[in-house]
Coordinates of C-alpha atoms and ligand atoms in Angstrom, one line a residue:
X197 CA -33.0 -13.6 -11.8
X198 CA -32.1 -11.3 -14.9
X199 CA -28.5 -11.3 -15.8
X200 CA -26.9 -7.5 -16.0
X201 CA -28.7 -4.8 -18.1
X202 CA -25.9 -4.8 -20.8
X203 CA -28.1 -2.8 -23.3
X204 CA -27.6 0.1 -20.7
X205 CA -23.7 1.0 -22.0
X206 CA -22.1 4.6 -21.9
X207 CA -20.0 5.3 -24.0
X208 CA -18.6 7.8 -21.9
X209 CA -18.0 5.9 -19.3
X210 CA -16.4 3.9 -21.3
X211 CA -14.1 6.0 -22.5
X212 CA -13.0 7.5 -19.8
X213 CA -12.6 4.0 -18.2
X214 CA -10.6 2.6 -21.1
X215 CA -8.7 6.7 -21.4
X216 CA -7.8 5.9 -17.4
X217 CA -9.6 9.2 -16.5
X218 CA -10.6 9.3 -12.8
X219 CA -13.1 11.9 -14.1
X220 CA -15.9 9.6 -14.9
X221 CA -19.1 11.1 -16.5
X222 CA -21.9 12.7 -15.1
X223 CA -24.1 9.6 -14.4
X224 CA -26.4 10.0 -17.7
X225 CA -27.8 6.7 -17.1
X226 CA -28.9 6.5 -13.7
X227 CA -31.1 4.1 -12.4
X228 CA -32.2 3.4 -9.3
X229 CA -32.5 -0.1 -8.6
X230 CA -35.2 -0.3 -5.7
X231 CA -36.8 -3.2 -6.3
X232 CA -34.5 -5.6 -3.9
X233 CA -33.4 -3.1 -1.1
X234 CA -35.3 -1.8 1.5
X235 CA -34.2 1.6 1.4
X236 CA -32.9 3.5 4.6
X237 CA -31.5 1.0 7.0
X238 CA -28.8 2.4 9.5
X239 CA -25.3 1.6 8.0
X240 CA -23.6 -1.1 10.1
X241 CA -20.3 -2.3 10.0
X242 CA -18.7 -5.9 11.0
X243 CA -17.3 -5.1 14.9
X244 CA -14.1 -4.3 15.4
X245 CA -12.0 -7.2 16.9
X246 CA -8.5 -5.9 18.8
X247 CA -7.5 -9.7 19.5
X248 CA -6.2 -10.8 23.2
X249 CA -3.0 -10.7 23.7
X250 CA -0.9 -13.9 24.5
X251 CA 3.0 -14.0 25.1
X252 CA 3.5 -10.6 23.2
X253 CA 1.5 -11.7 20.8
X254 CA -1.5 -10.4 19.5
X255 CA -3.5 -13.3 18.8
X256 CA -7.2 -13.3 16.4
X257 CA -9.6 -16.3 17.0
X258 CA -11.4 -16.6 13.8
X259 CA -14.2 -19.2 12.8
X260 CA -15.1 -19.9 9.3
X261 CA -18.6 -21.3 8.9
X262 CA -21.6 -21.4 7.0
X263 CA -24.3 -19.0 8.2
X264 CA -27.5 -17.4 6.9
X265 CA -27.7 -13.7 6.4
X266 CA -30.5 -11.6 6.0
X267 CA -29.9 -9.1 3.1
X268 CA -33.3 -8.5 3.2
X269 CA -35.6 -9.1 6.3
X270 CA -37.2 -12.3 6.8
X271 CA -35.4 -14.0 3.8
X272 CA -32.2 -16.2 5.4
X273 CA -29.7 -16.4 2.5
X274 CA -26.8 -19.6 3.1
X275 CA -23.5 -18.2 3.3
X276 CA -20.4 -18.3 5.0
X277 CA -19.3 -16.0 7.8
X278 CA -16.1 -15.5 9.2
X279 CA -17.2 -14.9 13.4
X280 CA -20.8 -13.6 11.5
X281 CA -23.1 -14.4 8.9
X282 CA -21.8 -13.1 6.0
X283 CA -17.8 -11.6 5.7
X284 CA -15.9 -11.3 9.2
X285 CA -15.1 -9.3 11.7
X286 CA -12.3 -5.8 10.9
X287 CA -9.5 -7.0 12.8
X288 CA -7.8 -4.7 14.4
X289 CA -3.6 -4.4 14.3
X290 CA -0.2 -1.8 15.1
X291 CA 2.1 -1.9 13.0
X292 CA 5.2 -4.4 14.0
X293 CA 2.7 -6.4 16.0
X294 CA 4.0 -10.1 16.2
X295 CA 0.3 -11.5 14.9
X296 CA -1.1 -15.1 15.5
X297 CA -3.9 -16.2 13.5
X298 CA -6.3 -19.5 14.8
X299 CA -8.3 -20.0 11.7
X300 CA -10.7 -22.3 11.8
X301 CA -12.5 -24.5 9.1
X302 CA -16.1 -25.4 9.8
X303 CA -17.8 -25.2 6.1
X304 CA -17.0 -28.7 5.9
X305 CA -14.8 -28.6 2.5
X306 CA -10.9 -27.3 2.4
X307 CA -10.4 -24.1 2.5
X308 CA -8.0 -21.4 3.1
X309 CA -8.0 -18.4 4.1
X310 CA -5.3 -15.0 2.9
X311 CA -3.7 -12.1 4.3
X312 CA -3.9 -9.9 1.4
X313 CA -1.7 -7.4 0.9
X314 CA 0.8 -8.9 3.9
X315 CA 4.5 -9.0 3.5
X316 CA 5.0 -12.2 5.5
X317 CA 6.4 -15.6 4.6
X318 CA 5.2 -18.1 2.0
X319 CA 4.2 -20.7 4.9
X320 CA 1.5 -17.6 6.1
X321 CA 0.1 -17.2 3.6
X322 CA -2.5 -18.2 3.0
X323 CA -2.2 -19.1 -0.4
X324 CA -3.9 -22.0 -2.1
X325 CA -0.8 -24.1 -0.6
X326 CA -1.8 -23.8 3.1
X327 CA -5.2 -25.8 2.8
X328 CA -7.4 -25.9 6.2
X329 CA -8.7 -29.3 6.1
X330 CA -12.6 -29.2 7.4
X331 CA -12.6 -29.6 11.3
X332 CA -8.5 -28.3 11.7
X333 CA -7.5 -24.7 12.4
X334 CA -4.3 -23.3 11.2
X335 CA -2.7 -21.3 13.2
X336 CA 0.0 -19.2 11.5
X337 CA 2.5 -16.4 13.4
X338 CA 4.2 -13.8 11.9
X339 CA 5.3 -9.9 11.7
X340 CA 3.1 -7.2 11.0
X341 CA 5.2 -5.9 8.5
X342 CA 2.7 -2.9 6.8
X343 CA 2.5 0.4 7.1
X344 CA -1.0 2.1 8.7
X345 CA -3.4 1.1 6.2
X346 CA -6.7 -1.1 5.2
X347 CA -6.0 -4.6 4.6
X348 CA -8.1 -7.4 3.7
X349 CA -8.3 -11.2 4.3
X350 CA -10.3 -14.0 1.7
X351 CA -10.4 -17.5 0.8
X352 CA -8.0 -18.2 -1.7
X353 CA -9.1 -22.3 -2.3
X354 CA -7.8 -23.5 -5.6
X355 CA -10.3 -23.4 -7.9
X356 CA -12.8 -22.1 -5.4
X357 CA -12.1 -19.1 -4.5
X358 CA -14.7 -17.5 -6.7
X359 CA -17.2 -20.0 -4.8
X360 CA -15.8 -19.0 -1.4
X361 CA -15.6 -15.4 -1.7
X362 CA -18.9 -15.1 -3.4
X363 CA -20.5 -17.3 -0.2
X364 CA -19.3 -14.5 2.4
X365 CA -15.5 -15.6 3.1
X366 CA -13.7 -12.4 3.1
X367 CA -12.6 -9.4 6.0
X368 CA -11.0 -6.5 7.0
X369 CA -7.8 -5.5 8.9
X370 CA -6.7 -2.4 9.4
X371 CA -3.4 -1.2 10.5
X372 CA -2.5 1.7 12.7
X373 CA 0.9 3.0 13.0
X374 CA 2.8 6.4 14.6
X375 CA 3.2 7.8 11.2
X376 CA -0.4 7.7 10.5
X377 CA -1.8 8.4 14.5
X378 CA 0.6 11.9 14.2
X379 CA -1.8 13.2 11.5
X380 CA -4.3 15.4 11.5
X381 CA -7.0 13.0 10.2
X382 CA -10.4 11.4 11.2
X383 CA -10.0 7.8 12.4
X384 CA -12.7 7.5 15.4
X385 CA -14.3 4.0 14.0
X386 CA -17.6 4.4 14.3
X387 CA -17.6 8.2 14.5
X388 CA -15.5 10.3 11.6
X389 CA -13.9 6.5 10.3
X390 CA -15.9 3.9 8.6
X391 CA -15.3 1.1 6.5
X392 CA -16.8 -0.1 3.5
X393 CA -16.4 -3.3 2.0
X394 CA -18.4 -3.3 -1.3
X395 CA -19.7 -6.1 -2.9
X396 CA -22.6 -7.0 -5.4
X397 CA -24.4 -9.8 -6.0
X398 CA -27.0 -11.6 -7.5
X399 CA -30.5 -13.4 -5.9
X400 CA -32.6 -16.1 -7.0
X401 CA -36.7 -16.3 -6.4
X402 CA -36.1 -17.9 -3.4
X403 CA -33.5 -15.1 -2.3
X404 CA -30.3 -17.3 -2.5
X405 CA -27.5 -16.6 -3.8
X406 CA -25.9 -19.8 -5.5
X407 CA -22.7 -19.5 -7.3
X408 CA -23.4 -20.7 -10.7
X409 CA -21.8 -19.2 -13.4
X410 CA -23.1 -18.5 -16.8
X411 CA -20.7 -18.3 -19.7
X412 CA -21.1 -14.9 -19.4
X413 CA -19.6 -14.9 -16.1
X414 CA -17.2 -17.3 -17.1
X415 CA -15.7 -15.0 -19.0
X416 CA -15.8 -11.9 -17.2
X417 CA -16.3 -12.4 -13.8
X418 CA -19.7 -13.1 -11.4
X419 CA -21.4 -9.9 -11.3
X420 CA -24.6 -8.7 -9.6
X421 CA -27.2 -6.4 -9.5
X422 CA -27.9 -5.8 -5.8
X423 CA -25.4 -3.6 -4.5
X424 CA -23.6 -4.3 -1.0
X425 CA -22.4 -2.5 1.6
X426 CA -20.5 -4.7 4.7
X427 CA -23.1 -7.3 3.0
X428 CA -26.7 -4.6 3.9
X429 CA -28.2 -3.2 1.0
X430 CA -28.9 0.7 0.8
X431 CA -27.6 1.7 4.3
X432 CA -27.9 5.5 5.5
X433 CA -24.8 6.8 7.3
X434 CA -26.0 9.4 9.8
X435 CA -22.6 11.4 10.8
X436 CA -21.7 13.9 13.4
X437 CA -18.3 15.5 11.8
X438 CA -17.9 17.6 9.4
X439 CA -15.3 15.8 7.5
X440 CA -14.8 11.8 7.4
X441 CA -12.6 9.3 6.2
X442 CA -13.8 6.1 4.2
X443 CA -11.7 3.1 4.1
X444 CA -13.4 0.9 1.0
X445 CA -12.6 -2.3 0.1
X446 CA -13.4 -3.6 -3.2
X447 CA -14.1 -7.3 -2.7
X448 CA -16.2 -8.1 -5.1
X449 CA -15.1 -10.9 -7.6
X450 CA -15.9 -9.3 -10.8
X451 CA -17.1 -5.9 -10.5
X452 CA -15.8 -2.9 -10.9
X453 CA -16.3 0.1 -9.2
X454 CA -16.6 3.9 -10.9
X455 CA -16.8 5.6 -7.0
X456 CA -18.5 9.4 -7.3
X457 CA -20.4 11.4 -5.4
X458 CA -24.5 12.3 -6.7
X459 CA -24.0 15.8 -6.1
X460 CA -20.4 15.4 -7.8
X461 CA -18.4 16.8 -5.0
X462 CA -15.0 16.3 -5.0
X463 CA -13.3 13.9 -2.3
X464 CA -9.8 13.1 -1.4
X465 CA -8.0 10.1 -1.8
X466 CA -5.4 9.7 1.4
X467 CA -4.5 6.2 0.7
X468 CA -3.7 3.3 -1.6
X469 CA -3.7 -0.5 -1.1
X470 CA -0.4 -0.6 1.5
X471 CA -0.9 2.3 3.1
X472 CA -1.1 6.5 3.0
X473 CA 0.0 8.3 -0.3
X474 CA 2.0 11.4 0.2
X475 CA -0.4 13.8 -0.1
X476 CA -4.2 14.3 -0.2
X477 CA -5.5 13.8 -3.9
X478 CA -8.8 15.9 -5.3
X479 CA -10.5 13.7 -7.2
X480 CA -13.9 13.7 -8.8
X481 CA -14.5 9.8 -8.8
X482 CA -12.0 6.9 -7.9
X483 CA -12.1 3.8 -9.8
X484 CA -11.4 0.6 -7.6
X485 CA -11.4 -2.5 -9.7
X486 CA -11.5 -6.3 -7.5
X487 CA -9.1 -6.7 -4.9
X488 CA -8.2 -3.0 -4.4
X489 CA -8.8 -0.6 -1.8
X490 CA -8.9 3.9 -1.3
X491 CA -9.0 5.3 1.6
X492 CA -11.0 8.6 1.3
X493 CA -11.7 11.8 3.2
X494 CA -15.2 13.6 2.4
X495 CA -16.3 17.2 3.3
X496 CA -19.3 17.3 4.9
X497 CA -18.8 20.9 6.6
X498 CA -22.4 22.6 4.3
X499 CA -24.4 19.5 5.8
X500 CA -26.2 18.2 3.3
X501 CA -27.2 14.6 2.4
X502 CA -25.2 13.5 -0.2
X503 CA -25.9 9.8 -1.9
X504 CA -21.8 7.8 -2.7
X505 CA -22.8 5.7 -6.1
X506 CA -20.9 3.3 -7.8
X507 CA -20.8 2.9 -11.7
X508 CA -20.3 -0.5 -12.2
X509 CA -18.6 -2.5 -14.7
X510 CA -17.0 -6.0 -15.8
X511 CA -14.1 -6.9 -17.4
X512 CA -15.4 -6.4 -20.7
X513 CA -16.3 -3.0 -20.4
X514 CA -14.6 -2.2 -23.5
X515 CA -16.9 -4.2 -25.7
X516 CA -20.2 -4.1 -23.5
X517 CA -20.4 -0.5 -21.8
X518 CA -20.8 -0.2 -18.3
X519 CA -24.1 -2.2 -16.5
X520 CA -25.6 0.9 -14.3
X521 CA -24.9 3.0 -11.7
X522 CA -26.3 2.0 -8.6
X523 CA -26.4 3.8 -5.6
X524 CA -24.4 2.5 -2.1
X525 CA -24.9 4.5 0.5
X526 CA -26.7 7.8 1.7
X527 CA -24.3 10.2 4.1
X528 CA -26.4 12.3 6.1
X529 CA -24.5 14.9 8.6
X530 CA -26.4 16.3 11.7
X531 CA -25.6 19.4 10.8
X532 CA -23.3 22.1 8.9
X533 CA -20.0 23.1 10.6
X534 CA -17.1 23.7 9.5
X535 CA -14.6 21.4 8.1
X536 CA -10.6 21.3 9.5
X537 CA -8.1 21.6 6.8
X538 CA -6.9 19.0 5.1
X539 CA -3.0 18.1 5.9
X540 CA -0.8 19.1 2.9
X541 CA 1.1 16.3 3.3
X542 CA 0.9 12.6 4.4
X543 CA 3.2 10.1 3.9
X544 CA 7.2 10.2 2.8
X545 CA 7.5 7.8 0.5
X546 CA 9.8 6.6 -0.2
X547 CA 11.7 6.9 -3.9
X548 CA 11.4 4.0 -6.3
X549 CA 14.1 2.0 -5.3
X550 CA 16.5 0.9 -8.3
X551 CA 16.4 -2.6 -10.3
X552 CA 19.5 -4.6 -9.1
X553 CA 17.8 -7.7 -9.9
X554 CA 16.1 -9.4 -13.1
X555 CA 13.3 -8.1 -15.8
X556 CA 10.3 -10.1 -16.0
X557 CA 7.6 -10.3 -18.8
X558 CA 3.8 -10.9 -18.0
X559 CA 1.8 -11.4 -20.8
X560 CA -1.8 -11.6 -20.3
X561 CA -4.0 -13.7 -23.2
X562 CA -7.0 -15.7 -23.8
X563 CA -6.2 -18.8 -25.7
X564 CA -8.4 -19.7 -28.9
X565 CA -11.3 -16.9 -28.2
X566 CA -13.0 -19.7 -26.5
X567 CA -16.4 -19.3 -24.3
X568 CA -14.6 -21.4 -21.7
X569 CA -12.3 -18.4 -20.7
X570 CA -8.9 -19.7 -21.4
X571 CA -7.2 -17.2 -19.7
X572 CA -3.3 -17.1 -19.8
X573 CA -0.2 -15.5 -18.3
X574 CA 2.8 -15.9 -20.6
X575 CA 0.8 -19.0 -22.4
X576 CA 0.3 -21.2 -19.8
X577 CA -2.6 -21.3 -17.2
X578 CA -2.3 -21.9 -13.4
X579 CA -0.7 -25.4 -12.2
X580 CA -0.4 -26.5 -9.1
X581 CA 2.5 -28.1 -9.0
X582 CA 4.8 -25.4 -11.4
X583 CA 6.8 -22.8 -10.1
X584 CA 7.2 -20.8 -12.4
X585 CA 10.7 -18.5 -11.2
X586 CA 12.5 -18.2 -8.1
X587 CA 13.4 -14.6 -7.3
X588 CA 16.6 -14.3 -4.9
X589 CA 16.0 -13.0 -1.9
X590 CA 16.9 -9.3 -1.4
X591 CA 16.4 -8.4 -5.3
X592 CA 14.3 -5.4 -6.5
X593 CA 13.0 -6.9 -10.2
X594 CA 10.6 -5.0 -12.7
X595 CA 7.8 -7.0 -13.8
X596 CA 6.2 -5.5 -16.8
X597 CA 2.8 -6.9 -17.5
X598 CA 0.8 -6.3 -21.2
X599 CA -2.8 -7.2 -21.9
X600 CA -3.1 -8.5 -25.5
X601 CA -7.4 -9.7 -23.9
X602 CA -9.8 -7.5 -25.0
X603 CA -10.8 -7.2 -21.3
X604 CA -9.5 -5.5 -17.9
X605 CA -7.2 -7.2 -15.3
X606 CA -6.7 -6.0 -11.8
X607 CA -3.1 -8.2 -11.6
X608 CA -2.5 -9.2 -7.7
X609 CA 1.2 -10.1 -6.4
X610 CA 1.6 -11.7 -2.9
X611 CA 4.2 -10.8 -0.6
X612 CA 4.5 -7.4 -1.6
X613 CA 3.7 -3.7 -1.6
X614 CA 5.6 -2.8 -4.9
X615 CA 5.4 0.6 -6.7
X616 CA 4.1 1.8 -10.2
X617 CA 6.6 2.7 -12.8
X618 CA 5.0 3.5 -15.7
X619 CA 1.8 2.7 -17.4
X620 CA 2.2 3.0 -21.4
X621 CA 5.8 4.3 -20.7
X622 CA 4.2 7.6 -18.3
X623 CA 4.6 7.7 -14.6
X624 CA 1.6 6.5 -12.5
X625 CA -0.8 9.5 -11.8
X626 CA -0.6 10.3 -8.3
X627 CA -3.2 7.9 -6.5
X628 CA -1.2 5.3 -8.1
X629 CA 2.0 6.8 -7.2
X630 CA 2.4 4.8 -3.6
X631 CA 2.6 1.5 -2.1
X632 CA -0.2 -0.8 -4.5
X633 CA -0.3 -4.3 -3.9
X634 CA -3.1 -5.2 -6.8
X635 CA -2.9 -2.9 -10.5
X636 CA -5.2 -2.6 -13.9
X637 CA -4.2 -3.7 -16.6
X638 CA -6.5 -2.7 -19.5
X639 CA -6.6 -3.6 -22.9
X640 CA -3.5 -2.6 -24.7
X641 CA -1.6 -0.9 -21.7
X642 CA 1.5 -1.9 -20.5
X643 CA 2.5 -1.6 -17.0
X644 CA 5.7 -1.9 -15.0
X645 CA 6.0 -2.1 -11.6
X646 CA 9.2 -1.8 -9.5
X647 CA 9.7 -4.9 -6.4
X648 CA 11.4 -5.8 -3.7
X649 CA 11.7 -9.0 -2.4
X650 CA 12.5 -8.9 1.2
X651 CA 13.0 -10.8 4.7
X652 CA 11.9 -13.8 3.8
X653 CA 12.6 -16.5 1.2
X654 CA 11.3 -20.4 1.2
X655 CA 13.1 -23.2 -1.6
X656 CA 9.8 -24.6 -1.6
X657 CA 6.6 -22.9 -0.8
X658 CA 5.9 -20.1 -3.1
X659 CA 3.9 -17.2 -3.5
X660 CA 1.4 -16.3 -6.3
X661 CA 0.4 -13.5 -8.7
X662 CA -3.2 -13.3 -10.5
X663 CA -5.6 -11.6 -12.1
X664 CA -8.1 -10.9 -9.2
X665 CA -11.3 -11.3 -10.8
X666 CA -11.8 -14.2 -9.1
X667 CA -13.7 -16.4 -11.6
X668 CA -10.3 -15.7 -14.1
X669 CA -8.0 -16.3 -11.5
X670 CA -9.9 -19.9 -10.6
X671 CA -9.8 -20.3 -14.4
X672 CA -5.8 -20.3 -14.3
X673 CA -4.9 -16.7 -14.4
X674 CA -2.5 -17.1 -12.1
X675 CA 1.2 -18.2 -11.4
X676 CA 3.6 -18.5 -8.5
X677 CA 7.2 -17.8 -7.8
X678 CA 9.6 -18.6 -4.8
X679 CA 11.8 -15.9 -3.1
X680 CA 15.1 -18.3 -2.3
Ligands
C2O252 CU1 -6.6 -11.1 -2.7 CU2 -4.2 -14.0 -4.1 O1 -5.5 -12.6 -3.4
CU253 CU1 -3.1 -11.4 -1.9
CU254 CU1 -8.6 -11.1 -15.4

């Protein structure tokens, strides 16, 4: 299989990438990559799973096991599903729901498996300290403690979660609460609400999809040229509303994603990672880079087909361009009608609460420009058995994180939803003005962020922080704290 078209780069892109625009350019160098998908197949989407309810709690029974997908018909692809063949099921929560999770381990290796974007204690995790050995489940309780948003869950294995996530180990949850359900928006699953979890990869001749990383990929993350959509290639979307609501996840583990629309229409962005953003933002394209997730609301009132692509891009954009723009899926409405009006406002957010507690400094490097991707956070790489701080319980810190790589960094913190500050000393534009729980860094930017460390603290098991492209986080980009 060919590696990514790198010769294809635009500039423009580029810039307005490495500028921070959301604008992204008109997609000059389109190419429609045909030759894998089957074109046209109905968009599906992992079922919805409500859990049973137990003792007041709601309780998910999820299996994690190797499984063989079709991503193309009458070619089996060994994966690993979660309760399917490939990814898991979108679990379905309220907000405040006390939550019990039976995870179980059938790939025959240790795993685990993580609530991203969860404020619950260290022992929940999830983390790379809460190993599933193979044959045991793992059964961890605790608070729903978000607001109404798209969450996701993923293997977090040290050192493989590259491997795991690449293989199919990943999900959805998604969070309802009164704030949310007292809006006027779409949220009928199935009907005017669908979720997306985007992913590429890359096939051999025999249509497998091993994980084995070229230096390239080493460096900047596994990447692929066959784009997913709930692991189907090209769906079509046929839609009887006349405006909808996407909830996308980006979980691939390298790639980024330049979101527009063929027809350039404008769509607006309703959430961030933790949850709605305080009011509907216009926007001509929406960046997501690994780890993050929009929720989005697109007018389909004049009825017309419209084709969502994805310009897509690695870590090193600023040296080798973007790699295409590939399309993801076809919308097609039954018919023209008119559209509601949008609510002017969503969420309250609320303001960035003061620092009482410490400032930290991230400082993201690669050791001796070497092709083994020595990737660094304040010199050192990820180990096991080093804590690095302990934050005390109750304290709101800033962390200000600068990227002396020549190469983008979506950083990840566990345990909370925290808020932007600045980014190069401005405030956050507005999509990044809510609750984020994963944030770019790109070359030469520095970004704070404003946290609170709440509820719950543990002496000894901690939480982490990371780059989350995948193959740099397994590589050591990564720490962990406490909250005591
Ligand atoms: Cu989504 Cu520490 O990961
Ligand atoms: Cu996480
Ligand atoms: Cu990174």
């Amino acid at each position: 299989m060919k590696d990514l078209p790198m010769s294809h780069a635009s500039p423009l892109s580029r810039r307005a990438v490495l500028a921070g625009l959301t604008a992204l350019s008109a997609p000059a160098l389109f190419r429609p990559r045909t030759a894998f998908a089957e074109a046209g197949r109905p968009f599906i989407q992992p079922p919805l799973n409500e859990g049973r309810f137990e003792n007041g709690r709601r309780v998910f029974d999820l299996t994690v096991a190797p499984g063989l997908h079709e991503f193309r018909p009458d070619i089996a692809t060994d994966t690993i599903g979660i309760d399917a063949t490939f990814l898991g099921p979108i679990l379905a929560a309220r907000a405040g729901d006390r939550l019990r999770m039976n995870v179980g381990n059938r790939i025959g290796e240790p795993m685990t498996l993580h609530w991203h974007g969860l404020h619950l204690p260290a022992a929940a995790d999830g983390g790379p300290h809460q190993e599933i050995a193979p044959g045991a489940v793992w059964s961890p309780e605790f608070d729903l403690m978000q607001k109404a948003g798209t969450f996701w869950f993923h293997g977090h294995q040290h050192e493989r979660t590259g491997a795991h996530v690449w293989a199919g180990m990943a999900g959805v949850l998604r969070v309802t609460d009164e704030e949310e359900a007292a809006l006027p928006l779409p949220r009928s699953h199935g009907e005017d609400d669908f979720t997306l979890v985007l992913q590429d990869r890359r096939f051999d001749a025999d249509g497998q999809m091993p994980y084995a990383m070229n230096m390239h990929d080493r460096m900047a993350g596994m990447q692929g040229d066959v784009m997913l959509v709930n692991g189907q290639t090209s769906p079509v979307l046929e839609v009887d509303a006349p405006m909808i609501r996407l909830r996308i996840v980006n979980g691939a583990n390298g790639t980024f994603y330049g979101l527009h629309f063929a027809d350039n229409r404008t769509f607006h962005q309703i959430a961030s990672d933790g949850g709605l953003l305080a009011a509907p933002i216009p926007m001509p394209g929406a960046i997501l880079s690994p780890g993050e997730r929009g929720e989005f609301l697109v007018d389909l009132s004049d009825g017309a087909a419209v084709m969502l692509r994805a310009e897509t891009f690695g870590a090193e954009v600023a040296m080798m361009g973007t790699s295409g723009v590939h399309d993801v899926m076809e919308i097609r409405p039954r018919a023209a009608r008119p559209a509601p009006a949008l609510p002017e406002r969503l969420a309250d957010l609320p303001a960035l609460p003061d620092a009482t507690g410490e400032d930290r400094r991230f400082d993201l490097a690669m050791t001796g420009m070497g092709m083994m991707g020595d990737f660094t956070i304040n010199g050192m790489g990820y180990d096991h058995s080093r804590i690095d701080f302990a934050v005390p319980l109750g304290a709101t810190e800033t962390w200000t994180w600068t990227n002396t790589t020549p190469m983008l960094h979506p950083i990840h913190i566990h345990d909370v939803q925290f808020r932007i500050l600045s980014r190069n000393g401005q405030p956050p534009a507005d999509h990044e003005a809510g609750l984020k729980d994963t944030v770019l860094i790109r070359p030469q930017e520095t970004v704070a962020l404003r946290l609170s460390f709440t509820d719950y603290a543990d002496p000894v098991l901690p939480y982490m922080y990371h780059c989350h492209i995948l193959e740099h986080e397994d590589a050591g980009m990564m720490g962990q704290f406490t909250v005591v």
